[in-house]
């Protein structure tokens, strides 16, 4: 009892139970092979669809191959999708009474949200790996060496983990898998209103402002800069595009500071 009531003991308890729930989420994916297939096919389809269908009609600012311009945007799109998947799984568990069963068990209260976000992080790494393979097949490559490439992928991991907490909170708030399914398509405008697929310079002023301050745009710009791909921001641009690495880190910190406490409070209050 002393071990569990000490701060270190509670942290160990939470981590142990959280890892157990990570295994539970990964095991659920094995029982639903359709989700695995979709996760594997989606990145490759995006590369082909945007790279070859739309690529012939879009000019890259300053010249360069559109598929190299595109890949950082697709990486950002995969990163942003994290909150949608977590939201759906949290809402499904809440609506089916799984959360109530978890609360009745002798387990750390924080283990459920930490388990969900941890599982999503592993799923995201798999999707990024597939996207990298698809990108290399169509001619994309990081041109600035191993260290900047590693930094780019670390930024993606950090922002994905932060966004997954948004999904935890929204899923707990809606508590209904049908409502969560309806909300999923609403995530598309966030990725489209950005610099992921086209430059923001040709957008109307109000829309360009939204796109420039979109975290998707910051991650895309940072990735292009670190990978050495065409389309890196230059000249008089908004602050997030002029300092994209700092912008991604600030966005990630803000999301964690806001949504981790909100998620924990929502999960705790739901059990009362």
Coordinates of C-alpha atoms in Angstrom, one line a residue:
X1 CA 0.0 0.0 0.0
X2 CA 2.9 2.3 0.8
X3 CA 4.3 1.8 -2.7
X4 CA 1.0 2.7 -4.3
X5 CA 0.4 5.8 -2.2
X6 CA 3.8 7.3 -2.9
X7 CA 4.1 9.5 -6.0
X8 CA 6.6 7.1 -7.6
X9 CA 4.4 4.2 -6.8
X10 CA 1.4 5.8 -8.5
X11 CA 3.4 6.7 -11.5
X12 CA 4.6 3.1 -11.9
X13 CA 1.1 1.8 -11.3
X14 CA -0.3 4.2 -14.0
X15 CA 2.5 3.2 -16.5
X16 CA 2.0 -0.5 -15.9
X17 CA -1.8 -0.3 -16.4
X18 CA -1.4 2.0 -19.3
X19 CA 0.9 -0.4 -21.1
X20 CA -1.6 -3.1 -20.5
X21 CA -4.3 -1.0 -22.2
X22 CA -1.9 -0.3 -25.1
X23 CA -1.7 -4.0 -25.6
X24 CA -5.5 -4.2 -25.4
X25 CA -5.9 -1.6 -28.2
X26 CA -3.3 -3.3 -30.4
X27 CA -5.1 -6.6 -29.8
X28 CA -8.4 -5.1 -30.8
X29 CA -6.9 -4.1 -34.1
X30 CA -5.9 -7.7 -34.7
X31 CA -9.5 -8.7 -34.2
X32 CA -10.6 -6.0 -36.7
X33 CA -8.4 -6.6 -39.7
X34 CA -10.4 -4.1 -41.8
X35 CA -8.9 -1.2 -39.8
X36 CA -5.4 -2.6 -40.3
X37 CA -5.9 -2.8 -44.0
X38 CA -7.3 0.7 -44.2
X39 CA -4.4 2.0 -42.2
X40 CA -1.9 0.3 -44.5
X41 CA -3.7 1.2 -47.8
X42 CA -4.7 4.8 -47.0
X43 CA -1.1 6.3 -47.1
X44 CA -0.3 4.7 -50.4
X45 CA -3.6 5.8 -51.9
X46 CA -2.9 9.4 -50.8
X47 CA 0.5 9.4 -52.5
X48 CA -0.9 8.1 -55.8
X49 CA -4.0 10.3 -55.7
X50 CA -2.4 13.6 -54.9
X51 CA 1.0 12.9 -56.4
X52 CA -0.1 11.8 -59.9
X53 CA -3.7 12.9 -60.3
X54 CA -3.4 16.4 -58.8
X55 CA 0.3 16.9 -59.2
X56 CA 0.2 17.5 -63.0
X57 CA -2.0 20.6 -62.5
X58 CA -0.1 22.2 -59.6
X59 CA 3.0 24.3 -59.9
X60 CA 5.5 24.2 -57.0
X61 CA 6.7 27.7 -55.9
X62 CA 10.2 28.2 -57.0
X63 CA 10.1 25.1 -59.1
X64 CA 10.8 21.5 -58.2
X65 CA 9.0 18.1 -58.3
X66 CA 5.5 18.2 -56.9
X67 CA 5.7 14.8 -55.3
X68 CA 8.7 16.0 -53.2
X69 CA 6.6 19.1 -52.3
X70 CA 3.7 16.9 -51.5
X71 CA 5.2 14.3 -49.2
X72 CA 5.7 16.5 -46.1
X73 CA 2.1 17.6 -46.4
X74 CA 0.9 13.9 -46.5
X75 CA 3.1 13.2 -43.5
X76 CA 1.3 16.1 -41.7
X77 CA -2.1 14.8 -42.8
X78 CA -1.3 11.4 -41.3
X79 CA -0.2 13.1 -38.1
X80 CA -3.3 15.2 -37.9
X81 CA -5.6 12.1 -38.3
X82 CA -4.5 10.9 -34.9
X83 CA -7.2 12.8 -32.9
X84 CA -9.9 11.4 -35.1
X85 CA -9.0 7.8 -34.5
X86 CA -8.6 8.3 -30.7
X87 CA -11.9 10.2 -30.6
X88 CA -13.7 7.3 -32.3
X89 CA -12.2 4.7 -30.0
X90 CA -12.9 6.6 -26.8
X91 CA -16.5 7.4 -27.8
X92 CA -17.1 3.7 -28.8
X93 CA -15.8 2.5 -25.4
X94 CA -17.9 5.1 -23.6
X95 CA -21.1 4.3 -25.4
X96 CA -20.7 0.5 -25.0
X97 CA -20.0 0.7 -21.2
X98 CA -16.4 -0.3 -21.5
X99 CA -15.3 2.8 -19.6
X100 CA -17.6 2.0 -16.7
X101 CA -16.1 -1.5 -16.5
X102 CA -12.6 0.0 -16.4
X103 CA -13.6 2.3 -13.6
X104 CA -14.9 -0.6 -11.6
X105 CA -11.6 -2.4 -11.8
X106 CA -8.6 -1.9 -9.5
X107 CA -6.6 0.0 -12.0
X108 CA -5.1 3.5 -12.2
X109 CA -7.6 6.0 -13.4
X110 CA -5.1 7.7 -15.7
X111 CA -4.2 4.4 -17.4
X112 CA -7.1 4.6 -19.8
X113 CA -6.3 7.9 -21.5
X114 CA -2.6 7.2 -21.4
X115 CA -3.2 3.7 -22.9
X116 CA -5.2 5.2 -25.7
X117 CA -2.7 7.8 -26.6
X118 CA 0.2 5.3 -26.4
X119 CA -1.5 2.9 -28.7
X120 CA -2.2 5.7 -31.2
X121 CA 1.4 6.6 -31.1
X122 CA 2.5 3.1 -32.2
X123 CA -0.2 3.1 -34.9
X124 CA 1.0 6.4 -36.1
X125 CA 4.6 5.2 -36.4
X126 CA 3.4 2.3 -38.6
X127 CA 1.5 4.6 -40.8
X128 CA 4.4 7.0 -41.2
X129 CA 6.7 4.1 -42.0
X130 CA 4.3 3.0 -44.8
X131 CA 4.1 6.5 -46.1
X132 CA 7.9 6.8 -46.2
X133 CA 8.1 3.6 -48.2
X134 CA 5.4 4.9 -50.6
X135 CA 7.2 8.2 -50.9
X136 CA 10.5 6.6 -51.7
X137 CA 8.9 4.5 -54.5
X138 CA 7.5 7.6 -56.2
X139 CA 10.8 9.6 -56.0
X140 CA 10.6 11.5 -52.8
X141 CA 13.7 11.6 -50.7
X142 CA 15.1 13.6 -47.7
X143 CA 18.0 15.7 -49.0
X144 CA 19.6 17.2 -45.9
X145 CA 20.9 14.0 -44.3
X146 CA 20.1 11.8 -41.4
X147 CA 20.0 14.3 -38.5
X148 CA 17.5 16.8 -40.0
X149 CA 15.4 13.8 -41.2
X150 CA 15.3 12.4 -37.7
X151 CA 14.3 15.8 -36.3
X152 CA 11.5 16.1 -38.8
X153 CA 10.0 12.7 -37.8
X154 CA 10.4 13.5 -34.1
X155 CA 8.4 16.7 -34.6
X156 CA 5.7 14.6 -36.2
X157 CA 5.7 12.1 -33.3
X158 CA 5.5 15.0 -30.8
X159 CA 2.6 16.7 -32.5
X160 CA 0.7 13.5 -33.1
X161 CA 0.9 12.6 -29.4
X162 CA -0.3 16.1 -28.5
X163 CA -3.2 15.8 -30.9
X164 CA -4.2 12.4 -29.6
X165 CA -5.2 14.1 -26.3
X166 CA -7.6 16.2 -28.3
X167 CA -9.2 13.0 -29.5
X168 CA -9.4 11.6 -25.9
X169 CA -11.2 14.7 -24.7
X170 CA -13.6 15.0 -27.6
X171 CA -14.4 11.3 -27.5
X172 CA -15.2 11.5 -23.8
X173 CA -17.3 14.6 -24.4
X174 CA -19.5 13.1 -27.1
X175 CA -19.7 9.6 -25.5
X176 CA -21.4 8.3 -28.6
X177 CA -19.8 6.4 -31.5
X178 CA -22.4 7.5 -34.0
X179 CA -21.7 11.2 -33.2
X180 CA -18.0 10.5 -33.4
X181 CA -18.4 8.9 -36.8
X182 CA -20.2 12.1 -38.0
X183 CA -17.4 14.3 -36.7
X184 CA -14.7 12.4 -38.6
X185 CA -15.3 14.0 -42.0
X186 CA -15.1 17.4 -40.3
X187 CA -11.4 16.8 -39.8
X188 CA -10.7 17.0 -43.6
X189 CA -11.0 20.9 -43.8
X190 CA -8.2 21.3 -41.3
X191 CA -5.8 19.5 -43.5
X192 CA -7.1 21.0 -46.8
X193 CA -6.9 24.6 -45.5
X194 CA -3.2 24.5 -45.2
X195 CA 0.0 24.5 -47.3
X196 CA 0.0 20.7 -47.4
X197 CA -1.2 20.4 -51.0
X198 CA -1.1 23.9 -52.5
X199 CA 0.7 27.2 -51.6
X200 CA -1.3 29.5 -49.5
X201 CA -0.3 32.6 -51.5
X202 CA -3.2 32.3 -53.9
X203 CA -5.9 32.0 -51.1
X204 CA -8.1 34.9 -50.1
X205 CA -6.7 36.9 -47.3
X206 CA -8.9 35.6 -44.5
X207 CA -8.4 32.0 -45.7
X208 CA -4.7 32.4 -46.0
X209 CA -4.5 33.7 -42.4
X210 CA -6.3 30.5 -41.2
X211 CA -4.0 28.3 -43.4
X212 CA -0.8 30.0 -42.3
X213 CA -1.7 29.6 -38.6
X214 CA -2.9 26.0 -39.0
X215 CA -0.6 23.6 -37.1
X216 CA -0.7 21.4 -40.2
X217 CA 1.0 24.2 -42.2
X218 CA 3.6 24.6 -39.5
X219 CA 4.5 20.9 -39.5
X220 CA 4.5 20.8 -43.3
X221 CA 6.8 23.8 -43.5
X222 CA 9.1 22.4 -40.9
X223 CA 9.3 19.1 -42.7
X224 CA 10.0 20.6 -46.0
X225 CA 12.8 22.7 -44.4
X226 CA 14.4 19.7 -42.6
X227 CA 14.0 17.3 -45.5
X228 CA 15.3 19.8 -48.0
X229 CA 12.2 19.5 -50.2
X230 CA 10.8 22.3 -52.4
X231 CA 8.3 24.7 -51.0
X232 CA 10.1 25.8 -47.9
X233 CA 8.8 29.2 -46.8
X234 CA 10.8 32.3 -47.8
X235 CA 10.3 36.1 -47.9
X236 CA 7.5 37.8 -45.9
X237 CA 5.4 35.0 -44.4
X238 CA 3.4 34.5 -41.3
X239 CA 5.4 33.8 -38.1
X240 CA 4.5 30.0 -37.9
X241 CA 5.9 29.6 -41.4
X242 CA 9.0 31.7 -40.8
X243 CA 9.7 29.7 -37.6
X244 CA 8.0 26.4 -38.3
X245 CA 10.0 24.2 -35.9
X246 CA 9.3 26.5 -33.0
X247 CA 5.6 26.8 -34.1
X248 CA 5.2 23.0 -34.0
X249 CA 6.7 22.7 -30.6
X250 CA 4.6 25.6 -29.3
X251 CA 1.4 24.0 -30.7
X252 CA 2.3 20.7 -29.2
X253 CA 3.0 22.2 -25.8
X254 CA -0.2 24.2 -25.9
X255 CA -2.3 21.2 -26.8
X256 CA -0.8 19.0 -24.1
X257 CA -1.2 21.7 -21.4
X258 CA -4.8 22.3 -22.4
X259 CA -6.2 18.8 -23.2
X260 CA -4.4 16.5 -20.8
X261 CA -6.0 18.1 -17.8
X262 CA -9.3 18.4 -19.6
X263 CA -9.2 14.7 -20.6
X264 CA -8.3 13.5 -17.1
X265 CA -11.0 15.6 -15.6
X266 CA -13.6 14.4 -18.1
X267 CA -12.7 10.8 -17.5
X268 CA -12.7 11.2 -13.7
X269 CA -16.0 13.1 -13.7
X270 CA -17.7 10.6 -15.9
X271 CA -17.2 7.9 -13.3
X272 CA -19.1 9.9 -10.6

